Short mmCIF file of C-alpha atoms and ligand atoms in Angstrom, two decimals:
data_model
loop_
_atom_site.label_atom_id
_atom_site.label_comp_id
_atom_site.label_asym_id
_atom_site.label_seq_id
_atom_site.Cartn_x
_atom_site.Cartn_y
_atom_site.Cartn_z
CA UNK A 1 -0.44 -14.25 2.18
CA UNK A 2 -0.53 -15.06 -1.56
CA UNK A 3 2.10 -12.47 -2.46
CA UNK A 4 4.30 -13.34 0.52
CA UNK A 5 4.43 -17.00 -0.54
CA UNK A 6 5.25 -15.92 -4.10
CA UNK A 7 8.00 -13.70 -2.62
CA UNK A 8 9.44 -16.60 -0.61
CA UNK A 9 9.41 -18.84 -3.70
CA UNK A 10 11.09 -16.15 -5.78
CA UNK A 11 13.77 -15.56 -3.12
CA UNK A 12 14.22 -19.34 -2.78
CA UNK A 13 13.79 -18.99 0.98
CA UNK A 14 11.60 -20.77 3.50
CA UNK A 15 8.61 -18.53 4.28
CA UNK A 16 8.85 -19.79 7.89
CA UNK A 17 12.10 -17.91 8.17
CA UNK A 18 11.23 -14.60 6.55
CA UNK A 19 10.09 -11.15 7.60
CA UNK A 20 7.99 -9.64 4.83
CA UNK A 21 6.06 -6.39 4.59
CA UNK A 22 3.42 -6.51 1.88
CA UNK A 23 2.04 -3.26 0.50
CA UNK A 24 -1.29 -3.97 -1.20
CA UNK A 25 -1.95 -0.62 -2.81
CA UNK A 26 -5.16 -0.58 -4.80
CA UNK A 27 -8.51 1.15 -4.48
CA UNK A 28 -8.50 -0.48 -1.07
CA UNK A 29 -4.99 -0.27 0.36
CA UNK A 30 -3.28 -1.96 3.28
CA UNK A 31 0.11 -2.95 4.58
CA UNK A 32 0.70 -6.27 6.33
CA UNK A 33 3.52 -7.74 8.40
CA UNK A 34 4.11 -11.40 7.54
CA UNK A 35 6.47 -12.93 10.08
CA UNK A 36 7.58 -16.53 9.51
CA UNK A 37 4.60 -17.21 7.27
CA UNK A 38 2.00 -15.66 9.60
CA UNK A 39 0.26 -12.36 9.10
CA UNK A 40 0.94 -10.73 12.48
CA UNK A 41 -0.40 -7.24 11.82
CA UNK A 42 -2.26 -5.31 9.17
CA UNK A 43 -3.08 -1.65 8.75
CA UNK A 44 -6.86 -2.00 8.32
CA UNK A 45 -8.91 -2.07 11.49
CA UNK A 46 -12.52 -2.72 12.46
CA UNK A 47 -13.33 -1.14 9.08
CA UNK A 48 -11.07 -0.19 6.16
CA UNK A 49 -11.08 3.39 7.47
CA UNK A 50 -8.11 2.70 9.73
CA UNK A 51 -4.63 2.56 8.27
CA UNK A 52 -3.46 4.00 4.98
CA UNK A 53 -5.02 6.97 3.29
CA UNK A 54 -6.85 5.54 0.27
CA UNK A 55 -8.58 6.77 -2.87
CA UNK A 56 -11.45 8.31 -0.89
CA UNK A 57 -10.81 7.16 2.72
CA UNK A 58 -8.88 9.30 5.17
CA UNK A 59 -7.05 6.47 6.94
CA UNK A 60 -5.59 7.05 10.41
CA UNK A 61 -6.84 10.26 12.00
CA UNK A 62 -7.34 11.53 15.52
CA UNK A 63 -10.86 10.34 16.54
CA UNK A 64 -11.43 13.76 18.10
CA UNK A 65 -11.69 15.12 14.54
CA UNK A 66 -15.15 13.57 14.29
CA UNK A 67 -16.50 15.71 17.12
CA UNK A 68 -14.68 18.74 15.70
CA UNK A 69 -16.33 18.34 12.27
CA UNK A 70 -19.75 17.79 13.87
CA UNK A 71 -19.36 20.96 15.95
CA UNK A 72 -18.31 22.93 12.86
CA UNK A 73 -20.85 21.61 10.37
CA UNK A 74 -23.81 20.31 12.34
CA UNK A 75 -23.57 17.01 10.45
CA UNK A 76 -24.65 13.74 12.02
CA UNK A 77 -21.98 11.21 12.90
CA UNK A 78 -23.19 9.13 9.93
CA UNK A 79 -22.65 12.04 7.57
CA UNK A 80 -19.15 12.56 8.94
CA UNK A 81 -18.29 8.87 8.53
CA UNK A 82 -19.68 8.95 5.01
CA UNK A 83 -17.43 11.93 4.27
CA UNK A 84 -14.37 10.24 5.78
CA UNK A 85 -15.07 7.12 3.71
CA UNK A 86 -16.15 8.60 0.39
CA UNK A 87 -14.77 12.11 0.01
CA UNK A 88 -11.45 12.07 1.85
CA UNK A 89 -8.11 10.37 1.17
CA UNK A 90 -6.28 11.35 -2.00
CA UNK A 91 -9.55 12.58 -3.55
CA UNK A 92 -10.04 15.04 -0.69
CA UNK A 93 -6.43 16.18 -0.59
CA UNK A 94 -6.01 16.59 -4.34
CA UNK A 95 -9.46 17.73 -5.40
CA UNK A 96 -8.59 15.85 -8.62
CA UNK A 97 -9.81 12.30 -8.07
CA UNK A 98 -8.99 8.95 -6.54
CA UNK A 99 -7.35 7.32 -9.55
CA UNK A 100 -3.56 7.52 -9.42
CA UNK A 101 -3.37 7.81 -13.21
CA UNK A 102 -5.22 11.13 -12.92
CA UNK A 103 -3.18 12.17 -9.89
CA UNK A 104 0.23 11.57 -11.48
CA UNK A 105 -0.89 13.31 -14.70
CA UNK A 106 -2.04 16.33 -12.67
CA UNK A 107 1.19 16.32 -10.66
CA UNK A 108 3.31 16.41 -13.83
CA UNK A 109 1.15 19.29 -15.03
CA UNK A 110 2.12 21.20 -11.90
CA UNK A 111 -0.90 20.57 -9.66
CA UNK A 112 0.53 20.89 -6.15
CA UNK A 113 -2.48 19.38 -4.38
CA UNK A 114 -2.15 16.27 -6.54
CA UNK A 115 1.52 16.04 -5.59
CA UNK A 116 0.65 16.52 -1.92
CA UNK A 117 -1.89 13.67 -2.16
CA UNK A 118 0.73 11.34 -3.66
CA UNK A 119 3.22 12.42 -0.98
CA UNK A 120 0.76 11.85 1.87
CA UNK A 121 -0.31 8.46 0.51
CA UNK A 122 3.32 7.34 0.15
CA UNK A 123 4.36 8.73 3.53
CA UNK A 124 1.72 6.64 5.28
CA UNK A 125 2.92 3.48 3.53
CA UNK A 126 6.51 4.25 4.55
CA UNK A 127 5.42 4.81 8.15
CA UNK A 128 3.77 1.38 8.30
CA UNK A 129 6.84 -0.30 6.80
CA UNK A 130 8.94 1.25 9.57
CA UNK A 131 6.46 0.20 12.22
CA UNK A 132 6.29 -3.38 10.95
CA UNK A 133 10.07 -3.64 10.66
CA UNK A 134 10.14 -2.71 14.35
CA UNK A 135 7.41 -5.25 15.18
CA UNK A 136 9.22 -8.09 13.39
CA UNK A 137 12.73 -7.06 14.44
CA UNK A 138 13.75 -6.38 10.85
CA UNK A 139 12.55 -6.94 7.33
CA UNK A 140 13.85 -9.21 4.57
CA UNK A 141 11.51 -8.16 1.79
CA UNK A 142 9.10 -5.36 0.94
CA UNK A 143 6.48 -6.32 -1.63
CA UNK A 144 4.42 -3.94 -3.77
CA UNK A 145 1.22 -5.26 -5.29
CA UNK A 146 -2.24 -4.24 -6.67
CA UNK A 147 -3.12 -1.38 -9.04
CA UNK A 148 -1.07 1.43 -7.50
CA UNK A 149 1.65 -0.88 -6.13
CA UNK A 150 2.14 -2.39 -9.58
CA UNK A 151 1.64 0.61 -11.84
CA UNK A 152 2.63 3.78 -10.00
CA UNK A 153 6.42 4.13 -9.77
CA UNK A 154 6.01 7.64 -8.33
CA UNK A 155 4.49 6.05 -5.20
CA UNK A 156 7.07 3.25 -4.95
CA UNK A 157 9.89 5.77 -5.26
CA UNK A 158 8.51 7.94 -2.47
CA UNK A 159 7.80 4.97 -0.20
CA UNK A 160 11.26 3.47 -0.51
CA UNK A 161 13.24 6.72 -0.44
CA UNK A 162 14.85 7.05 2.99
CA UNK A 163 14.68 3.36 3.84
CA UNK A 164 18.40 2.93 3.13
CA UNK A 165 18.96 2.76 6.90
CA UNK A 166 17.04 -0.53 6.91
CA UNK A 167 19.34 -1.92 4.23
CA UNK A 168 17.28 -1.08 1.14
CA UNK A 169 19.16 -0.34 -2.08
CA UNK A 170 16.59 0.61 -4.69
CA UNK A 171 17.01 0.64 -8.47
CA UNK A 172 14.92 3.67 -9.29
CA UNK A 173 15.69 3.51 -13.02
CA UNK A 174 14.24 0.02 -13.17
CA UNK A 175 11.36 1.25 -10.98
CA UNK A 176 10.27 3.52 -13.85
CA UNK A 177 10.78 0.81 -16.50
CA UNK A 178 8.86 -2.20 -15.26
CA UNK A 179 6.95 -4.55 -17.51
CA UNK A 180 3.22 -4.86 -16.93
CA UNK A 181 2.24 -8.07 -15.12
CA UNK A 182 5.82 -9.26 -14.51
CA UNK A 183 7.35 -10.06 -11.12
CA UNK A 184 10.27 -7.64 -10.83
CA UNK A 185 13.05 -7.26 -8.27
CA UNK A 186 13.38 -3.50 -7.78
CA UNK A 187 16.26 -3.65 -5.32
CA UNK A 188 19.89 -4.01 -6.42
CA UNK A 189 21.66 -7.34 -6.09
CA UNK A 190 23.57 -5.95 -3.07
CA UNK A 191 20.45 -4.86 -1.25
CA UNK A 192 20.04 -6.48 2.16
CA UNK A 193 16.30 -5.92 1.97
CA UNK A 194 14.68 -7.12 -1.26
CA UNK A 195 12.05 -4.91 -2.85
CA UNK A 196 9.70 -6.85 -5.11
CA UNK A 197 6.86 -5.95 -7.43
CA UNK A 198 4.51 -8.92 -7.50
CA UNK A 199 1.40 -8.84 -9.69
CA UNK A 200 -1.55 -9.80 -7.56
CA UNK A 201 -4.09 -12.44 -8.45
CA UNK A 202 -7.01 -11.86 -6.13
CA UNK A 203 -9.36 -14.06 -8.19
CA UNK A 204 -6.99 -17.01 -7.74
CA UNK A 205 -6.79 -16.41 -3.98
CA UNK A 206 -10.58 -16.24 -3.68
CA UNK A 207 -10.94 -19.43 -5.76
CA UNK A 208 -8.39 -21.29 -3.61
CA UNK A 209 -9.93 -20.14 -0.31
CA UNK A 210 -13.38 -21.13 -1.56
CA UNK A 211 -12.15 -24.55 -2.61
CA UNK A 212 -10.46 -25.03 0.79
CA UNK A 213 -13.68 -24.05 2.58
CA UNK A 214 -15.83 -26.40 0.47
CA UNK A 215 -13.49 -29.35 0.88
CA UNK A 216 -13.42 -28.85 4.67
CA UNK A 217 -17.21 -29.22 4.89
P1 LIG B 301 -6.95 -2.12 -7.83
O1 LIG B 301 -7.94 -1.83 -6.76
O2 LIG B 301 -5.86 -3.06 -7.39
O3 LIG B 301 -7.58 -2.53 -9.15
O4 LIG B 301 -6.18 -0.74 -8.15
C1 LIG B 301 -6.84 0.29 -8.81
C2 LIG B 301 -6.04 1.56 -8.71
O5 LIG B 301 -4.74 1.38 -9.29
C3 LIG B 301 -6.68 2.67 -9.50
O6 LIG B 301 -7.46 3.47 -8.65
C4 LIG B 301 -5.53 3.46 -10.02
O7 LIG B 301 -5.37 4.58 -9.19
C5 LIG B 301 -4.29 2.61 -9.84
N1 LIG B 301 -3.56 2.50 -11.10
C6 LIG B 301 -2.51 3.28 -11.44
N2 LIG B 301 -2.04 2.95 -12.64
C7 LIG B 301 -2.80 1.96 -13.11
C8 LIG B 301 -2.81 1.21 -14.33
N3 LIG B 301 -1.93 1.44 -15.29
N4 LIG B 301 -3.74 0.27 -14.45
C9 LIG B 301 -4.63 0.02 -13.47
N5 LIG B 301 -4.67 0.69 -12.31
C10 LIG B 301 -3.77 1.67 -12.12
#
């Protein structure tokens, strides 16, 4: 909600009249649909295992895979869940690691598994943007935030590529030349859908929520 209110302020629009998809892409990663100021859906589920592929988490998979792995390996269900949480995601796909700085470096050095991991990660984000645009009946702004969202243009490029049909016009040159810690509009001035990079401030959000909780008691 923090980044969507910053987005509304930046766009000089009333948040109660906006359809925003926020892509919080960090070690933990999720996409959220913020419709008229309310978070109406988010990619994480009962645990963070649902939704996007992450550094070490697999994200959405067919639940039948759990039984399949157990039958193949003889592991307990706890061992399988541990594997899906700690050894899967981009780490599992790439074999390189979970840090996108290592993944992009490996990709530029020709490591195809690292490239596949970046592709899979980005594809999942794109899929959720499409789903949430459908849920909200359109989208006014797509926001990238957190470590990967702020610092990995290779992911942003892959996520946004192909979203022209929604009305996204993306400035990919600017995408590769952003300034650290600065709110940046990555879409062109003609773009119907705004694409924003908004530096996150999770400490501030936690402090505000805590203060609100204390003053309500
Ligand atoms: P977060 O959980 O928001 O701190 O995001 C951490 C993730 O952001 C790391 O796992 C990195 O993969 C990714 N990242 C990519 N580039 C950078 C960077 N220049 N600085 C910090 N994190 C980065």
